[in-house]
Coordinates of C-alpha atoms in Angstrom, one line a residue:
M1 CA 13.8 -12.8 23.1
Q2 CA 16.5 -15.1 24.3
M3 CA 19.9 -12.5 24.9
T4 CA 23.6 -13.8 24.0
A5 CA 25.5 -15.7 26.8
G6 CA 27.8 -14.3 26.2
R7 CA 25.8 -10.6 26.4
L8 CA 24.0 -12.2 29.9
Q9 CA 27.1 -12.8 31.4
Y10 CA 29.1 -9.6 30.6
M11 CA 25.4 -8.6 32.9
L12 CA 26.6 -10.3 35.3
E13 CA 29.9 -9.6 36.2
R14 CA 29.0 -6.6 36.3
L15 CA 26.5 -5.6 38.1
S16 CA 28.4 -3.9 41.0
E17 CA 28.6 -1.4 38.7
S18 CA 25.2 -1.0 37.9
L19 CA 22.3 -0.2 38.9
T20 CA 19.3 -2.3 40.4
V21 CA 16.1 -1.7 40.8
T22 CA 15.7 -4.1 43.9
A23 CA 18.3 -2.0 45.1
Y24 CA 15.6 0.9 44.6
G25 CA 12.3 -0.7 46.4
A26 CA 10.9 -2.4 43.5
V27 CA 9.8 -6.0 44.4
G28 CA 8.7 -7.6 41.0
I29 CA 6.0 -9.7 42.3
G30 CA 3.0 -8.5 39.7
T31 CA 0.5 -7.2 42.6
V32 CA 2.4 -4.0 43.9
D33 CA 2.8 -0.7 41.4
D34 CA 7.0 -0.7 40.9
A35 CA 7.4 2.1 38.8
P36 CA 8.3 5.1 41.0
A37 CA 11.1 2.7 42.4
I38 CA 12.2 2.4 38.6
Q39 CA 11.8 6.1 38.3
A40 CA 13.9 6.7 41.2
V41 CA 16.8 3.7 39.5
L42 CA 16.8 7.0 35.8
N43 CA 16.8 9.4 37.8
A44 CA 19.6 8.6 39.5
A45 CA 20.9 7.2 35.8
K46 CA 20.2 10.9 34.7
I47 CA 23.0 12.0 37.3
R48 CA 25.2 10.2 35.8
G49 CA 24.7 8.5 33.5
G50 CA 24.6 4.5 34.2
W51 CA 23.4 1.3 33.3
V52 CA 20.3 0.3 35.0
I53 CA 19.0 -3.5 35.7
V54 CA 15.5 -5.3 35.9
P55 CA 16.9 -8.4 37.5
P56 CA 14.4 -12.0 36.4
G57 CA 9.8 -10.7 38.1
T58 CA 7.1 -8.6 36.9
Y59 CA 7.0 -5.2 37.8
L60 CA 3.2 -3.8 37.9
L61 CA 3.9 -0.2 36.0
A62 CA 0.7 2.0 37.7
T63 CA 2.4 5.5 37.7
L64 CA 3.4 6.7 34.1
P65 CA 5.2 7.3 31.6
L66 CA 8.2 6.2 32.7
R67 CA 11.2 8.9 32.0
I68 CA 14.4 7.3 30.1
Y69 CA 17.5 10.4 29.9
R70 CA 20.6 10.4 27.9
N71 CA 23.8 8.0 28.9
T72 CA 21.8 5.5 30.2
R73 CA 21.3 2.1 29.4
L74 CA 18.4 -0.2 30.3
T75 CA 18.0 -3.9 30.3
L76 CA 15.7 -6.3 31.1
L77 CA 17.4 -9.5 32.1
P78 CA 15.7 -12.9 31.0
G79 CA 12.5 -13.4 32.9
A80 CA 11.7 -9.6 33.3
R81 CA 8.2 -8.1 32.4
F82 CA 6.9 -4.9 32.9
V83 CA 2.9 -5.1 32.9
R84 CA 1.4 -1.5 31.7
G85 CA -1.5 -0.1 34.6
A86 CA -1.9 2.7 33.1
A87 CA -3.6 4.0 30.4
E88 CA -0.5 6.3 29.4
T89 CA 3.3 5.3 27.2
M90 CA 5.6 3.2 29.4
L91 CA 8.6 5.0 28.7
I92 CA 9.4 8.1 27.2
N93 CA 13.0 9.5 26.8
G94 CA 12.9 13.2 28.7
D95 CA 10.2 15.7 30.2
A96 CA 6.8 17.7 29.4
G97 CA 8.4 21.1 28.8
Q98 CA 11.8 20.3 27.5
N99 CA 12.8 22.6 24.8
L100 CA 15.8 20.9 23.0
S101 CA 15.2 20.8 19.2
G102 CA 16.9 19.2 16.2
Y103 CA 18.7 15.8 17.2
T104 CA 19.5 17.8 21.4
G105 CA 17.3 16.0 23.5
H106 CA 18.3 12.5 25.9
G107 CA 20.2 10.0 23.4
N108 CA 22.8 7.9 23.8
I109 CA 20.5 5.5 25.2
T110 CA 20.5 1.6 25.0
V111 CA 16.6 -0.5 26.1
E112 CA 17.3 -3.8 26.1
G113 CA 15.6 -7.1 26.9
G114 CA 12.1 -8.3 28.5
V115 CA 8.7 -8.5 27.7
W116 CA 6.9 -5.4 27.8
D117 CA 3.3 -6.2 27.8
C118 CA 0.4 -3.2 27.5
Q119 CA -2.1 -5.9 28.2
G120 CA -4.1 -3.1 25.6
T121 CA -7.6 -5.5 26.2
A122 CA -8.0 -5.0 29.6
P123 CA -10.1 -2.5 31.4
G124 CA -9.1 0.6 31.8
L125 CA -6.3 -0.4 29.8
T126 CA -7.8 -0.1 25.8
A127 CA -7.0 3.3 25.1
S128 CA -4.6 4.7 23.0
A129 CA -1.1 4.7 23.7
M130 CA 2.3 4.0 23.0
C131 CA 5.2 1.4 24.4
I132 CA 7.9 3.3 23.7
S133 CA 8.4 6.9 22.5
I134 CA 11.0 8.3 21.0
G135 CA 11.8 11.9 20.4
H136 CA 14.5 14.9 19.4
A137 CA 16.8 11.9 19.9
R138 CA 20.1 10.7 18.1
D139 CA 21.7 7.4 18.4
I140 CA 19.4 5.3 20.6
T141 CA 19.7 1.6 20.5
I142 CA 16.2 -1.0 20.9
R143 CA 16.9 -5.0 20.9
D144 CA 16.0 -8.0 21.6
V145 CA 12.6 -6.5 23.6
E146 CA 9.1 -8.2 22.6
I147 CA 5.9 -5.9 22.7
R148 CA 3.3 -7.5 23.4
D149 CA -0.6 -5.9 22.7
V150 CA -0.4 -2.5 22.4
S151 CA -3.7 -0.7 21.9
G152 CA -4.5 2.3 19.3
Y153 CA -0.7 3.3 18.7
H154 CA 2.5 2.4 18.5
A155 CA 4.9 0.0 20.3
I156 CA 8.2 1.8 19.1
E157 CA 7.7 5.7 18.0
L158 CA 11.0 6.7 16.5
N159 CA 10.3 10.5 16.0
S160 CA 12.7 13.3 15.6
T161 CA 15.2 10.8 15.5
K162 CA 19.4 10.3 14.1
R163 CA 21.2 6.9 14.4
G164 CA 18.5 4.9 15.6
T165 CA 18.5 0.9 15.4
I166 CA 16.1 -1.8 16.7
E167 CA 17.2 -5.1 16.6
N168 CA 16.0 -8.9 17.2
C169 CA 13.0 -7.0 18.7
R170 CA 9.1 -9.0 18.6
F171 CA 5.9 -7.2 17.7
L172 CA 2.9 -9.1 18.7
G173 CA -0.5 -8.3 18.6
Y174 CA -2.6 -5.3 18.3
Y175 CA -5.8 -3.8 19.4
D176 CA -8.0 -1.2 17.9
P177 CA -9.5 0.7 20.2
G178 CA -11.3 2.7 17.0
A179 CA -10.9 4.4 14.3
R180 CA -6.8 3.2 14.1
D181 CA -6.9 -0.1 11.9
F182 CA -3.7 1.7 9.9
S183 CA -0.9 2.2 13.6
E184 CA 2.3 0.5 12.8
A185 CA 4.2 -1.0 15.4
V186 CA 7.5 0.8 14.6
Q187 CA 6.5 4.7 13.3
L188 CA 9.2 6.5 11.7
D189 CA 7.6 10.2 12.7
L190 CA 8.7 13.7 12.3
A191 CA 8.1 16.4 15.5
K192 CA 4.9 18.4 13.1
S193 CA 2.9 18.7 16.0
S194 CA 1.8 18.0 19.5
G195 CA -1.0 15.7 17.5
V196 CA 1.9 13.8 16.0
F197 CA 4.3 13.6 19.1
G198 CA 2.4 13.7 22.2
G199 CA 5.9 13.6 24.1
F200 CA 7.1 17.3 24.0
G201 CA 8.4 19.5 21.7
P202 CA 9.5 21.6 19.9
Y203 CA 7.8 21.5 16.5
D204 CA 10.6 22.1 14.4
H205 CA 10.0 19.2 11.9
T206 CA 12.6 17.2 12.5
P207 CA 12.5 14.0 10.3
C208 CA 14.3 10.7 11.1
E209 CA 17.3 9.7 9.6
D210 CA 19.9 7.1 9.1
I211 CA 17.5 4.5 10.6
L212 CA 17.9 0.4 10.7
I213 CA 15.6 -1.5 12.0
S214 CA 17.2 -5.5 11.6
G215 CA 16.1 -9.2 12.1
C216 CA 12.5 -8.4 14.3
Y217 CA 9.3 -10.4 14.1
F218 CA 5.5 -8.2 13.6
G219 CA 2.8 -10.9 13.8
A220 CA -0.2 -12.3 16.3
S221 CA -0.2 -12.8 20.6
G222 CA -3.4 -14.5 20.2
T223 CA -5.0 -13.0 23.2
N224 CA -8.4 -12.5 23.1
L225 CA -9.4 -9.8 20.6
T226 CA -5.8 -8.4 19.6
T227 CA -5.1 -8.7 16.2
A228 CA -1.5 -9.0 14.3
W229 CA -0.1 -5.8 14.1
P230 CA -2.1 -3.2 11.2
R231 CA 1.2 -2.1 9.7
G232 CA 4.2 -3.0 10.3
I233 CA 7.3 -0.3 9.9
G234 CA 6.0 3.2 8.8
S235 CA 4.7 6.2 8.6
H236 CA 1.8 8.0 8.0
S237 CA 1.9 11.7 8.0
A238 CA 5.0 14.3 6.2
T239 CA 6.3 17.7 5.8
I240 CA 6.6 19.4 2.7
T241 CA 10.8 19.7 2.1
K242 CA 11.2 16.9 4.7
Y243 CA 12.1 13.6 4.0
H244 CA 13.0 10.5 6.8
R245 CA 16.4 9.3 5.4
R246 CA 18.7 6.6 4.6
V247 CA 16.1 3.7 5.9
R248 CA 17.4 0.5 6.1
V249 CA 15.0 -2.9 6.9
S250 CA 16.6 -6.2 6.8
D251 CA 16.1 -9.3 7.7
C252 CA 12.3 -9.2 9.2
T253 CA 9.7 -11.3 8.8
F254 CA 6.2 -10.5 8.9
E255 CA 3.0 -12.3 9.2
G256 CA -0.7 -11.7 9.1
V257 CA 0.1 -7.7 8.9
T258 CA -3.3 -7.0 8.1
Q259 CA -2.8 -4.2 5.4
Y260 CA 1.2 -3.1 4.8
A261 CA 3.8 -4.9 6.6
V262 CA 6.0 -1.5 5.3
S263 CA 5.1 1.8 4.4
A264 CA 7.3 4.3 3.3
Y265 CA 6.1 7.7 3.7
N266 CA 8.2 10.1 2.2
W267 CA 11.2 8.1 2.8
E268 CA 14.4 9.1 0.8
D269 CA 18.0 6.1 0.8
V270 CA 15.7 3.2 1.6
A271 CA 16.8 -0.1 1.4
V272 CA 14.4 -3.2 2.7
T273 CA 16.4 -6.6 2.2
G274 CA 16.2 -10.3 2.8
C275 CA 12.6 -9.6 5.0
N276 CA 9.8 -12.1 5.1
F277 CA 6.4 -11.5 4.6
S278 CA 3.7 -13.8 4.7
G279 CA -0.1 -13.7 4.9
C280 CA 0.1 -10.0 4.8
G281 CA -2.8 -7.4 3.1
S282 CA 0.6 -5.6 1.5
G283 CA 4.6 -6.2 1.7
V284 CA 5.8 -3.5 0.9
R285 CA 4.5 0.1 0.0
F286 CA 6.3 3.5 -1.3
R287 CA 4.2 6.0 -1.7
T288 CA 4.9 10.3 -2.5
V289 CA 3.0 12.5 -0.4
I290 CA -1.2 12.8 -1.0
L291 CA -2.3 15.6 -3.4
T292 CA -5.4 14.8 -1.2
D293 CA -3.6 15.4 2.4
T294 CA -3.9 19.1 3.2
E295 CA -1.8 19.0 5.9
D296 CA 0.7 16.5 4.4
T297 CA 1.0 18.9 1.6
K298 CA 1.9 21.8 3.5
R299 CA 5.5 23.5 4.3
P300 CA 7.1 23.7 8.3
D301 CA 6.2 27.4 7.7
G302 CA 2.4 26.1 7.3
T303 CA 2.5 27.4 3.7
Q304 CA -0.2 25.9 1.9
T305 CA 1.8 24.1 -1.6
G306 CA -0.9 21.7 -3.0
A307 CA 1.3 19.7 -4.2
S308 CA 3.7 16.3 -3.3
Q309 CA 7.3 16.0 -4.1
A310 CA 9.7 13.5 -5.3
M311 CA 11.0 11.0 -3.5
R312 CA 14.1 8.9 -3.9
N313 CA 17.4 6.0 -4.3
L314 CA 14.3 3.5 -3.3
T315 CA 14.9 -0.8 -3.2
V316 CA 13.7 -4.1 -2.1
T317 CA 16.0 -7.1 -3.2
G318 CA 15.6 -10.5 -1.6
C319 CA 13.0 -10.5 -0.2
T320 CA 10.1 -14.1 -0.2
F321 CA 6.0 -12.9 -1.1
R322 CA 4.3 -15.5 0.6
S323 CA 0.1 -14.9 -0.1
G324 CA -2.8 -15.9 2.1
G325 CA -3.5 -12.7 3.4
G326 CA -6.9 -10.0 2.6
G327 CA -5.7 -8.5 -0.2
Y328 CA -4.9 -5.2 0.9
N329 CA -2.5 -4.3 -1.7
E330 CA 0.5 -5.3 -3.6
P331 CA 3.2 -7.0 -2.9
I332 CA 5.3 -4.3 -3.7
V333 CA 3.6 -1.2 -5.0
A334 CA 5.3 2.4 -5.9
L335 CA 2.9 4.9 -6.1
G336 CA 4.1 8.5 -7.2
E337 CA 2.0 11.3 -7.6
T338 CA 2.1 13.6 -10.7
S339 CA 3.4 16.5 -8.8
G340 CA 6.2 14.2 -6.9
Q341 CA 7.2 11.0 -8.5
I342 CA 9.3 8.3 -6.9
L343 CA 12.7 8.4 -8.5
N344 CA 15.8 6.1 -9.1
L345 CA 13.4 2.2 -7.7
T346 CA 15.1 -1.0 -7.8
I347 CA 13.2 -4.2 -7.2
G348 CA 15.3 -7.1 -7.9
D349 CA 15.4 -10.9 -6.7
N350 CA 12.2 -11.4 -5.0
A351 CA 10.4 -14.5 -4.3
I352 CA 6.5 -13.7 -5.0
D353 CA 4.0 -16.4 -4.1
G354 CA 0.4 -15.6 -4.9
S355 CA -1.6 -12.9 -4.1
T356 CA -5.6 -12.3 -3.9
A357 CA -8.7 -10.0 -4.7
G358 CA -6.7 -9.0 -7.6
Q359 CA -3.8 -7.7 -6.6
N360 CA -1.0 -7.8 -9.5
G361 CA 2.7 -8.9 -8.4
I362 CA 4.8 -5.2 -8.5
R363 CA 2.9 -2.1 -9.2
L364 CA 4.5 1.4 -10.7
Q365 CA 2.6 4.4 -10.7
Q366 CA 3.9 7.3 -11.7
V367 CA 8.3 5.9 -11.9
Q368 CA 10.8 7.7 -12.9
R369 CA 13.9 5.6 -13.7
F370 CA 13.7 2.2 -12.3
A371 CA 14.8 -1.6 -12.2
I372 CA 12.4 -4.5 -12.3
S373 CA 14.6 -7.7 -12.8
G374 CA 15.6 -11.1 -11.2
N375 CA 12.3 -11.4 -9.5
T376 CA 10.4 -14.7 -9.4
V377 CA 6.5 -13.3 -9.7
S378 CA 4.1 -16.8 -9.3
S379 CA -0.2 -17.5 -8.9
V380 CA -1.0 -14.0 -8.5
D381 CA -3.8 -13.1 -8.9
G382 CA -3.3 -9.6 -11.1
T383 CA -0.9 -9.3 -13.1
A384 CA 2.9 -9.9 -12.6
V385 CA 4.3 -6.6 -12.9
S386 CA 2.0 -3.4 -14.1
M387 CA 3.1 -0.1 -14.2
E388 CA 1.5 3.4 -15.2
N389 CA 3.1 6.0 -16.0
A390 CA 6.4 4.2 -15.1
D391 CA 9.4 5.7 -17.9
N392 CA 13.6 5.7 -18.1
G393 CA 13.4 1.9 -16.9
A394 CA 14.2 -1.4 -17.8
V395 CA 12.4 -5.1 -17.3
T396 CA 15.2 -7.6 -17.1
G397 CA 15.4 -11.5 -16.6
N398 CA 12.0 -11.7 -14.6
Q399 CA 9.9 -15.4 -14.5
I400 CA 6.1 -14.8 -13.8
Y401 CA 4.1 -18.1 -14.0
T402 CA 0.5 -18.1 -14.0
P403 CA -1.0 -15.0 -13.1
G404 CA -4.7 -14.4 -12.8
S405 CA -4.5 -11.3 -15.5
H406 CA -1.6 -10.4 -17.5
G407 CA 2.1 -10.9 -17.7
L408 CA 3.4 -7.7 -18.0
T409 CA 1.8 -4.5 -18.8
A410 CA 3.1 -1.2 -19.6
I411 CA 0.7 1.5 -19.4
T412 CA 0.9 5.9 -21.6
C413 CA 5.1 4.4 -20.3
T414 CA 8.1 6.0 -23.0
H415 CA 11.9 4.8 -23.3
M416 CA 11.5 1.2 -21.4
S417 CA 12.9 -2.1 -22.0
M418 CA 12.0 -5.8 -21.3
T419 CA 14.4 -7.8 -21.9
G420 CA 15.0 -11.7 -21.3
N421 CA 11.4 -11.9 -19.2
Q422 CA 9.6 -15.1 -19.3
V423 CA 5.7 -15.2 -18.8
L424 CA 3.8 -18.7 -18.1
Y425 CA 0.6 -19.3 -18.5
P426 CA -0.6 -16.1 -17.5
G427 CA -4.4 -15.8 -17.9
G428 CA -4.7 -12.5 -20.2
N429 CA -2.0 -11.0 -21.9
G430 CA 1.5 -12.3 -22.0
V431 CA 2.8 -8.5 -22.8
L432 CA 0.8 -5.7 -23.0
V433 CA 1.9 -2.1 -24.3
Q434 CA -1.2 0.9 -24.3
D435 CA 0.2 4.2 -25.2
G436 CA 3.3 5.0 -24.2
N437 CA 6.8 4.8 -26.6
N438 CA 10.0 4.5 -26.9
I439 CA 9.5 0.2 -25.9
H440 CA 11.9 -2.3 -26.9
I441 CA 10.5 -5.7 -26.0
R442 CA 13.0 -8.4 -26.8
D443 CA 14.5 -12.3 -26.2
S444 CA 11.5 -13.0 -24.1
Y445 CA 9.6 -16.2 -23.7
I446 CA 5.6 -16.2 -23.9
K447 CA 3.6 -19.7 -23.3
S448 CA -0.5 -20.3 -22.9
P449 CA -1.7 -16.9 -23.2
G450 CA -5.5 -16.0 -22.8
R451 CA -6.2 -19.3 -20.6
S452 CA -8.8 -17.0 -18.6
A453 CA -10.8 -17.0 -21.5
N454 CA -11.5 -18.0 -24.9
N455 CA -11.0 -15.8 -28.4
T456 CA -10.2 -12.8 -25.8
Y457 CA -6.2 -12.1 -25.6
Y458 CA -3.0 -12.2 -27.0
G459 CA 0.7 -12.8 -26.5
I460 CA 1.4 -9.3 -27.0
R461 CA -0.7 -7.2 -28.0
L462 CA -0.2 -3.0 -28.6
S463 CA -3.2 -0.8 -28.7
S464 CA -3.9 2.7 -28.2
T465 CA -1.4 5.4 -28.7
A466 CA 1.2 3.2 -28.6
S467 CA 4.3 4.3 -30.5
S468 CA 8.0 3.5 -31.5
I469 CA 7.7 0.0 -30.4
S470 CA 10.5 -2.2 -31.5
L471 CA 10.2 -6.6 -30.8
S472 CA 13.2 -8.7 -31.5
G473 CA 14.1 -12.1 -31.0
I474 CA 10.3 -12.9 -29.6
K475 CA 8.9 -16.6 -29.2
V476 CA 5.1 -17.0 -28.5
R477 CA 3.2 -20.0 -28.7
P478 CA -0.3 -21.0 -27.2
N479 CA -0.7 -24.1 -25.2
G480 CA -2.4 -26.0 -27.6
S481 CA -6.1 -27.1 -25.9
G482 CA -8.6 -25.1 -24.0
N483 CA -9.0 -21.4 -24.0
E484 CA -6.8 -19.5 -26.9
A485 CA -5.0 -16.2 -27.4
I486 CA -6.4 -14.8 -30.4
N487 CA -2.4 -13.9 -32.3
G488 CA 1.1 -14.2 -30.9
F489 CA 1.3 -10.7 -32.0
S490 CA -1.5 -8.1 -32.4
A491 CA -0.9 -4.1 -32.6
T492 CA -4.3 -1.9 -33.6
N493 CA -4.1 0.4 -36.7
T494 CA -4.0 3.5 -34.3
C495 CA 0.0 2.0 -33.0
S496 CA 2.2 3.5 -35.4
L497 CA 7.0 3.3 -35.9
V498 CA 6.4 -0.6 -35.1
A499 CA 9.6 -2.5 -35.7
R500 CA 9.8 -6.3 -35.3
Y501 CA 12.8 -8.7 -36.2
G502 CA 13.9 -12.3 -36.0
N503 CA 10.3 -13.4 -33.8
D504 CA 8.9 -16.4 -33.3
W505 CA 5.1 -16.2 -33.7
R506 CA 4.4 -19.3 -34.7
G507 CA 0.9 -21.9 -33.4
T508 CA -2.2 -23.2 -34.8
E509 CA -4.4 -22.7 -32.0
F510 CA -4.3 -19.1 -31.6
T511 CA -8.2 -18.4 -33.5
G512 CA -7.2 -15.3 -34.9
G513 CA -3.4 -16.2 -36.5
A514 CA -0.4 -16.6 -35.1
L515 CA 0.3 -12.6 -36.2
D516 CA -2.0 -9.2 -36.9
D517 CA -0.1 -6.1 -37.1
K518 CA -2.5 -3.5 -38.2
S519 CA 0.2 -0.8 -37.9
P520 CA 0.8 1.2 -41.0
A521 CA 3.5 -0.1 -42.3
P522 CA 4.9 -1.9 -40.0
Q523 CA 9.1 -2.3 -40.6
T524 CA 10.3 -5.9 -40.3
L525 CA 13.7 -5.8 -41.0
A526 CA 14.7 -9.8 -40.3
T527 CA 11.9 -12.9 -41.3
D528 CA 9.4 -13.3 -38.6
L529 CA 8.0 -16.7 -38.4
A530 CA 4.4 -16.4 -38.3

């Protein structure tokens, strides 16, 4: 990725103030190990702090890892390329055996520019390794770098880091050496054990805080035997009582990521905004600690809780999701646990265009206090918006077009309003409510429910023990030809306290009639048209 002309000019004007790697013996011809010379410059910067400049050239790094220290700025000028020549991490902040806890390690570091070629498929280099690994630090900036063909682990790991920024970077190509089909290009992790972060201790469970990942691209490199990344940004380990907090992912592009583009595992105060997802296995996942992962459900002292923990304050706004990928999971999915729910979730103003392999558009499970509003969901293979054990929510002003299954589903949900939604041509029901109570459905339009099978579905369907359901200002219309739903509205005799007023269920093509309310003593406060 090219630096701005202003930044490049600023660098060139200050070369005399910097530490240039060629002055320490690096040659940049791609056949000589330049790592010792580059490390000598980094060591010089360690003593006084400084700006390390790498001029254009190809620098073979066969003595690894390089170690960078506090108050250092490492700049690869345009045309500079680091090539990994050993099955080790390329760059790490600090020394093995150091004992700098919390965020007191080597920080105030900037790494910028150049191509970092990890050669993950090259003979002798296929073992899992990092490109850049950061731990126990604060004030880390990584920008304008291109990282290619990592094997097994991560392009950038921010572990136990406070105030970390990754911007305008490109993450191209990944090689799985075996049993690593879940690796993230950018991993946020905590100092949990040597098996989680191998650079150095102490293993005090310090998480990441105040992280910005902005303007980055995640995709394939085209190198033989590589793929796009399994996951773009995420975590896959956790500790009870510890959270990664205040994480922002903005204006990034994810193309062909095979699993989750963003996987927020045990994160809080998260904003995913203005991102583009194309052909990914899944887009954004919010996940509390998984109960079956006994290692993750331990406290820092090692005590096993046998339970997860809630995570809160999460948003996905202004993003686009275009299908064509592997159907790994939903474009947006929020999965809590009974012992650790997701709290305070906002999903708004996103455009979701397609999903495969039966996946829904948006799926919520064990979520409390949520708002789903202003989204456009079209051509998904499953249900457009699926909610289960999701309580105290508002689903407002969403535009839904041709879902393969239902438009909106609320399974065992309570205290919810579904207002001002438009559902056109769903394969199944327009709205399905099973069990749950205190739900208000109003001011919505449903057209052509049941397009996938004749005599099967409904405009709005209440079933099981759904209770205290009110419906107002709703209009449902059949397609008028081909497959038709049974009724515009239907409630089974196991539902209770159903109130309807001012709705329009009319349509002669419904195969069982426009209105079929079998609930005991349904209350009609104003005339329903049927």
